Amino acid sequence: MRKKRLAYLYVAPLTAFILLIVFLSISESIKQSFGIFEAIGMNEFTLKYYKEVLSGEEFKNSFIFCLRYSLISSAISVILGTVIAIYIKRNNDNFSYSVLRLSIIIPHMVVGFIIFGMLSKTGLISRILYSLGLINSMDQFPNLIYDRDGISLIISFVYKEFCFIAFTLVAVLKRIKDEYRDQSYVLGANKIKTFFYVTLPMILPNILYSFIVIFSFSFSSYELSNILGPSTPKSLATIAYNYYTSPLLTDRPYAMVYNSILLLVGLVAFIIFVLVYRKVVIKEATYE
């Protein structure tokens, strides 16, 4: 017990320093979003920037766009990652597990350029289809880059995030004893029932947590949306970056409004996770 307390004591100074930096950054961002930016003489509190952003069509279209591709990519990643994790665990496939680890370390920006090189009209896939005679010209290849449906974004996020989910769940599945599965088979359950009534309840907390993490990340991600996203609607992170890098410092509050909205979305997602966890996971554990 004493060693545990000492461990907390050792990391406390660094943790406090990091939390202080995060708090100061967030507080300064929120302050500027309300029009208080002393560096350029803006000292009056105002809701003007929030009203202009929230009432604009650009924000509404961008919010729906981000919400759509984030939810779709996160849902697909969770399903695909869960299936692959179960496959790796049952077959003890160490090679696939190693491939997942290598895929995780690839930066999102690199994945964006890879997807661009594969799915653009002059990319690898269109050239292969043209060489095989399946299309008469590369212009017939569907427009998957910069499309308003965010197909290239969804593909990119799915590739990155399903690896993260599968890698996480494999570690959890390895801690689950095979006796639980064997006992369900003895009681007459098939593989599907065994998954839904035995395996899924055990890995559900990790699935929910992973879903919230990848949803929040993809919703506020800048790299992929800037490389593969359409010119309109832009992602919220791209709009925030454009305002932040504007040569006019009077545009800075708009950037901070968008940053505050992204922060709020992350907090709401976390609150939803806690509520679902309490109602679903803890409730099932109580019944057991």
GROMACS .gro file of C-alpha atoms in nm:
model
  288
    1MET     CA    1   0.000   0.000   0.000
    2ARG     CA    2   0.284   0.233   0.083
    3LYS     CA    3   0.457   0.163  -0.248
    4LYS     CA    4   0.135   0.244  -0.431
    5ARG     CA    5   0.107   0.578  -0.252
    6LEU     CA    6   0.470   0.657  -0.330
    7ALA     CA    7   0.408   0.581  -0.696
    8TYR     CA    8   0.122   0.832  -0.702
    9LEU     CA    9   0.343   1.083  -0.520
   10TYR     CA   10   0.620   1.046  -0.777
   11VAL     CA   11   0.394   1.119  -1.075
   12ALA     CA   12   0.193   1.391  -0.899
   13PRO     CA   13   0.421   1.688  -0.990
   14LEU     CA   14   0.433   1.602  -1.360
   15THR     CA   15   0.060   1.526  -1.367
   16ALA     CA   16  -0.020   1.855  -1.198
   17PHE     CA   17   0.202   2.043  -1.445
   18ILE     CA   18   0.032   1.879  -1.746
   19LEU     CA   19  -0.315   1.945  -1.604
   20LEU     CA   20  -0.222   2.307  -1.542
   21ILE     CA   21  -0.114   2.354  -1.904
   22VAL     CA   22  -0.434   2.189  -2.030
   23PHE     CA   23  -0.649   2.401  -1.799
   24LEU     CA   24  -0.480   2.727  -1.900
   25SER     CA   25  -0.510   2.640  -2.268
   26ILE     CA   26  -0.879   2.554  -2.243
   27SER     CA   27  -0.959   2.856  -2.029
   28GLU     CA   28  -0.779   3.089  -2.273
   29SER     CA   29  -0.961   2.933  -2.566
   30ILE     CA   30  -1.299   2.974  -2.398
   31LYS     CA   31  -1.215   3.332  -2.297
   32GLN     CA   32  -1.126   3.426  -2.654
   33SER     CA   33  -1.442   3.261  -2.784
   34PHE     CA   34  -1.637   3.517  -2.577
   35GLY     CA   35  -1.452   3.802  -2.743
   36ILE     CA   36  -1.189   3.867  -2.476
   37PHE     CA   37  -0.853   3.891  -2.654
   38GLU     CA   38  -0.636   4.146  -2.474
   39ALA     CA   39  -0.349   4.117  -2.723
   40ILE     CA   40  -0.548   4.309  -2.985
   41GLY     CA   41  -0.749   4.526  -2.748
   42MET     CA   42  -1.068   4.316  -2.730
   43ASN     CA   43  -1.180   4.332  -2.365
   44GLU     CA   44  -1.560   4.315  -2.375
   45PHE     CA   45  -1.754   3.996  -2.305
   46THR     CA   46  -1.988   3.912  -2.593
   47LEU     CA   47  -2.188   3.622  -2.735
   48LYS     CA   48  -2.162   3.767  -3.084
   49TYR     CA   49  -1.926   3.501  -3.218
   50TYR     CA   50  -2.130   3.210  -3.084
   51LYS     CA   51  -2.447   3.358  -3.232
   52GLU     CA   52  -2.288   3.411  -3.572
   53VAL     CA   53  -2.136   3.062  -3.583
   54LEU     CA   54  -2.437   2.870  -3.452
   55SER     CA   55  -2.683   3.053  -3.676
   56GLY     CA   56  -2.475   3.012  -3.993
   57GLU     CA   57  -2.542   2.749  -4.259
   58GLU     CA   58  -2.172   2.666  -4.274
   59PHE     CA   59  -2.173   2.539  -3.916
   60LYS     CA   60  -2.494   2.339  -3.956
   61ASN     CA   61  -2.377   2.166  -4.274
   62SER     CA   62  -2.031   2.098  -4.131
   63PHE     CA   63  -2.171   1.962  -3.805
   64ILE     CA   64  -2.401   1.719  -3.987
   65PHE     CA   65  -2.116   1.619  -4.219
   66CYS     CA   66  -1.878   1.547  -3.927
   67LEU     CA   67  -2.147   1.366  -3.730
   68ARG     CA   68  -2.235   1.145  -4.026
   69TYR     CA   69  -1.889   1.025  -4.122
   70SER     CA   70  -1.780   0.993  -3.756
   71LEU     CA   71  -2.076   0.776  -3.657
   72ILE     CA   72  -2.058   0.559  -3.968
   73SER     CA   73  -1.683   0.503  -3.950
   74SER     CA   74  -1.694   0.438  -3.574
   75ALA     CA   75  -1.978   0.186  -3.604
   76ILE     CA   76  -1.807  -0.002  -3.888
   77SER     CA   77  -1.476   0.002  -3.701
   78VAL     CA   78  -1.636  -0.142  -3.387
   79ILE     CA   79  -1.808  -0.425  -3.575
   80LEU     CA   80  -1.506  -0.509  -3.791
   81GLY     CA   81  -1.260  -0.478  -3.504
   82THR     CA   82  -1.470  -0.704  -3.280
   83VAL     CA   83  -1.498  -0.974  -3.547
   84ILE     CA   84  -1.125  -0.966  -3.621
   85ALA     CA   85  -1.036  -0.970  -3.251
   86ILE     CA   86  -1.249  -1.282  -3.194
   87TYR     CA   87  -1.093  -1.447  -3.500
   88ILE     CA   88  -0.740  -1.376  -3.377
   89LYS     CA   89  -0.821  -1.503  -3.028
   90ARG     CA   90  -0.985  -1.826  -3.143
   91ASN     CA   91  -0.716  -1.911  -3.398
   92ASN     CA   92  -0.426  -1.775  -3.193
   93ASP     CA   93  -0.316  -1.585  -3.503
   94ASN     CA   94  -0.003  -1.407  -3.387
   95PHE     CA   95   0.083  -1.291  -3.740
   96SER     CA   96  -0.243  -1.096  -3.778
   97TYR     CA   97  -0.195  -0.956  -3.429
   98SER     CA   98   0.150  -0.827  -3.530
   99VAL     CA   99   0.004  -0.670  -3.846
  100LEU     CA  100  -0.249  -0.485  -3.630
  101ARG     CA  101   0.027  -0.343  -3.415
  102LEU     CA  102   0.215  -0.221  -3.722
  103SER     CA  103  -0.100  -0.063  -3.866
  104ILE     CA  104  -0.167   0.132  -3.545
  105ILE     CA  105   0.165   0.316  -3.558
  106ILE     CA  106   0.103   0.450  -3.912
  107PRO     CA  107   0.011   0.821  -3.878
  108HIS     CA  108  -0.331   0.932  -3.996
  109MET     CA  109  -0.175   1.176  -4.238
  110VAL     CA  110   0.019   0.895  -4.408
  111VAL     CA  111  -0.300   0.690  -4.434
  112GLY     CA  112  -0.470   0.991  -4.594
  113PHE     CA  113  -0.207   1.014  -4.867
  114ILE     CA  114  -0.222   0.636  -4.923
  115ILE     CA  115  -0.600   0.646  -4.964
  116PHE     CA  116  -0.566   0.946  -5.195
  117GLY     CA  117  -0.318   0.756  -5.413
  118MET     CA  118  -0.551   0.456  -5.429
  119LEU     CA  119  -0.898   0.607  -5.468
  120SER     CA  120  -0.844   0.918  -5.682
  121LYS     CA  121  -0.948   0.912  -6.046
  122THR     CA  122  -0.584   0.870  -6.149
  123GLY     CA  123  -0.503   0.646  -5.854
  124LEU     CA  124  -0.393   0.287  -5.832
  125ILE     CA  125  -0.737   0.124  -5.834
  126SER     CA  126  -0.864   0.324  -6.132
  127ARG     CA  127  -0.547   0.239  -6.328
  128ILE     CA  128  -0.590  -0.132  -6.251
  129LEU     CA  129  -0.953  -0.128  -6.361
  130TYR     CA  130  -0.857   0.060  -6.678
  131SER     CA  131  -0.578  -0.190  -6.754
  132LEU     CA  132  -0.822  -0.480  -6.711
  133GLY     CA  133  -1.069  -0.315  -6.948
  134LEU     CA  134  -1.339  -0.282  -6.683
  135ILE     CA  135  -1.365   0.093  -6.747
  136ASN     CA  136  -1.308   0.273  -7.077
  137SER     CA  137  -1.131   0.567  -6.918
  138MET     CA  138  -1.013   0.665  -6.575
  139ASP     CA  139  -1.275   0.941  -6.570
  140GLN     CA  140  -1.540   0.669  -6.536
  141PHE     CA  141  -1.401   0.579  -6.196
  142PRO     CA  142  -1.637   0.715  -5.927
  143ASN     CA  143  -1.534   1.029  -5.744
  144LEU     CA  144  -1.437   0.904  -5.398
  145ILE     CA  145  -1.199   1.187  -5.307
  146TYR     CA  146  -1.331   1.526  -5.194
  147ASP     CA  147  -1.686   1.386  -5.212
  148ARG     CA  148  -1.963   1.538  -5.004
  149ASP     CA  149  -2.054   1.194  -4.861
  150GLY     CA  150  -1.710   1.157  -4.706
  151ILE     CA  151  -1.654   0.806  -4.844
  152SER     CA  152  -1.276   0.842  -4.852
  153LEU     CA  153  -1.283   0.978  -4.496
  154ILE     CA  154  -1.491   0.685  -4.377
  155ILE     CA  155  -1.256   0.434  -4.543
  156SER     CA  156  -0.950   0.603  -4.391
  157PHE     CA  157  -1.093   0.618  -4.040
  158VAL     CA  158  -1.218   0.260  -4.060
  159TYR     CA  159  -0.873   0.138  -4.161
  160LYS     CA  160  -0.706   0.317  -3.873
  161GLU     CA  161  -0.963   0.266  -3.601
  162PHE     CA  162  -1.065  -0.098  -3.651
  163CYS     CA  163  -0.700  -0.190  -3.594
  164PHE     CA  164  -0.706  -0.001  -3.264
  165ILE     CA  165  -1.029  -0.169  -3.153
  166ALA     CA  166  -0.917  -0.518  -3.256
  167PHE     CA  167  -0.581  -0.472  -3.084
  168THR     CA  168  -0.754  -0.357  -2.765
  169LEU     CA  169  -1.015  -0.634  -2.763
  170VAL     CA  170  -0.764  -0.911  -2.828
  171ALA     CA  171  -0.594  -0.824  -2.500
  172VAL     CA  172  -0.932  -0.838  -2.324
  173LEU     CA  173  -1.037  -1.165  -2.488
  174LYS     CA  174  -0.712  -1.330  -2.385
  175ARG     CA  175  -0.807  -1.269  -2.022
  176ILE     CA  176  -1.142  -1.448  -2.065
  177LYS     CA  177  -1.121  -1.812  -1.971
  178ASP     CA  178  -1.220  -2.068  -2.234
  179GLU     CA  179  -1.420  -2.251  -1.967
  180TYR     CA  180  -1.701  -1.995  -2.000
  181ARG     CA  181  -1.738  -2.074  -2.369
  182ASP     CA  182  -1.715  -2.450  -2.311
  183GLN     CA  183  -1.981  -2.438  -2.041
  184SER     CA  184  -2.219  -2.252  -2.269
  185TYR     CA  185  -2.170  -2.520  -2.535
  186VAL     CA  186  -2.242  -2.789  -2.276
  187LEU     CA  187  -2.566  -2.612  -2.184
  188GLY     CA  188  -2.675  -2.625  -2.548
  189ALA     CA  189  -2.584  -2.277  -2.670
  190ASN     CA  190  -2.450  -2.235  -3.023
  191LYS     CA  191  -2.169  -1.999  -3.125
  192ILE     CA  192  -2.402  -1.705  -3.184
  193LYS     CA  193  -2.574  -1.734  -2.846
  194THR     CA  194  -2.239  -1.787  -2.678
  195PHE     CA  195  -2.113  -1.462  -2.826
  196PHE     CA  196  -2.418  -1.255  -2.729
  197TYR     CA  197  -2.469  -1.401  -2.380
  198VAL     CA  198  -2.112  -1.481  -2.272
  199THR     CA  199  -1.846  -1.301  -2.473
  200LEU     CA  200  -2.020  -0.973  -2.554
  201PRO     CA  201  -2.114  -0.879  -2.194
  202MET     CA  202  -1.750  -0.925  -2.094
  203ILE     CA  203  -1.606  -0.706  -2.369
  204LEU     CA  204  -1.892  -0.454  -2.386
  205PRO     CA  205  -1.726  -0.193  -2.156
  206ASN     CA  206  -1.418  -0.193  -2.378
  207ILE     CA  207  -1.632  -0.169  -2.693
  208LEU     CA  208  -1.823   0.130  -2.555
  209TYR     CA  209  -1.505   0.300  -2.441
  210SER     CA  210  -1.332   0.239  -2.775
  211PHE     CA  211  -1.634   0.368  -2.967
  212ILE     CA  212  -1.637   0.695  -2.770
  213VAL     CA  213  -1.263   0.740  -2.818
  214ILE     CA  214  -1.262   0.687  -3.195
  215PHE     CA  215  -1.585   0.887  -3.244
  216SER     CA  216  -1.448   1.186  -3.054
  217PHE     CA  217  -1.119   1.163  -3.239
  218SER     CA  218  -1.268   1.132  -3.588
  219PHE     CA  219  -1.521   1.409  -3.518
  220SER     CA  220  -1.248   1.656  -3.423
  221SER     CA  221  -0.972   1.525  -3.652
  222TYR     CA  222  -0.805   1.775  -3.882
  223GLU     CA  223  -0.549   1.579  -4.087
  224LEU     CA  224  -0.770   1.340  -4.283
  225SER     CA  225  -1.055   1.586  -4.331
  226ASN     CA  226  -0.810   1.842  -4.470
  227ILE     CA  227  -0.647   1.593  -4.709
  228LEU     CA  228  -0.955   1.401  -4.827
  229GLY     CA  229  -1.253   1.614  -4.727
  230PRO     CA  230  -1.461   1.825  -4.967
  231SER     CA  231  -1.425   2.201  -5.001
  232THR     CA  232  -1.784   2.226  -4.882
  233PRO     CA  233  -1.895   2.129  -4.631
  234LYS     CA  234  -1.564   2.142  -4.448
  235SER     CA  235  -1.511   1.963  -4.120
  236LEU     CA  236  -1.538   2.170  -3.803
  237ALA     CA  237  -1.169   2.118  -3.730
  238THR     CA  238  -1.072   2.245  -4.075
  239ILE     CA  239  -1.284   2.558  -4.033
  240ALA     CA  240  -1.130   2.618  -3.690
  241TYR     CA  241  -0.780   2.583  -3.835
  242ASN     CA  242  -0.857   2.821  -4.121
  243TYR     CA  243  -0.983   3.086  -3.880
  244TYR     CA  244  -0.687   3.031  -3.648
  245THR     CA  245  -0.433   3.077  -3.930
  246SER     CA  246  -0.614   3.379  -4.073
  247PRO     CA  247  -0.391   3.687  -4.100
  248LEU     CA  248  -0.671   3.882  -3.933
  249LEU     CA  249  -0.642   3.836  -3.558
  250THR     CA  250  -1.003   3.948  -3.525
  251ASP     CA  251  -1.098   3.607  -3.670
  252ARG     CA  252  -0.935   3.427  -3.376
  253PRO     CA  253  -1.255   3.423  -3.163
  254TYR     CA  254  -1.433   3.230  -3.440
  255ALA     CA  255  -1.162   2.964  -3.426
  256MET     CA  256  -1.203   2.939  -3.049
  257VAL     CA  257  -1.579   2.905  -3.085
  258TYR     CA  258  -1.529   2.604  -3.308
  259ASN     CA  259  -1.270   2.463  -3.069
  260SER     CA  260  -1.513   2.504  -2.780
  261ILE     CA  261  -1.782   2.323  -2.977
  262LEU     CA  262  -1.545   2.034  -3.049
  263LEU     CA  263  -1.457   2.020  -2.679
  264LEU     CA  264  -1.826   2.020  -2.587
  265VAL     CA  265  -1.898   1.734  -2.827
  266GLY     CA  266  -1.622   1.530  -2.663
  267LEU     CA  267  -1.764   1.600  -2.316
  268VAL     CA  268  -2.117   1.506  -2.426
  269ALA     CA  269  -1.985   1.183  -2.578
  270PHE     CA  270  -1.810   1.101  -2.251
  271ILE     CA  271  -2.125   1.172  -2.048
  272ILE     CA  272  -2.328   0.946  -2.277
  273PHE     CA  273  -2.068   0.673  -2.231
  274VAL     CA  274  -2.091   0.700  -1.851
  275LEU     CA  275  -2.473   0.689  -1.858
  276VAL     CA  276  -2.482   0.390  -2.094
  277TYR     CA  277  -2.215   0.214  -1.892
  278ARG     CA  278  -2.413   0.256  -1.569
  279LYS     CA  279  -2.744   0.148  -1.718
  280VAL     CA  280  -2.621  -0.141  -1.933
  281VAL     CA  281  -2.293  -0.282  -1.804
  282ILE     CA  282  -2.335  -0.230  -1.428
  283LYS     CA  283  -2.700  -0.340  -1.449
  284GLU     CA  284  -2.604  -0.667  -1.616
  285ALA     CA  285  -2.329  -0.723  -1.362
  286THR     CA  286  -2.582  -0.673  -1.081
  287TYR     CA  287  -2.816  -0.931  -1.231
  288GLU     CA  288  -2.532  -1.179  -1.254
   0.00000   0.00000   0.00000
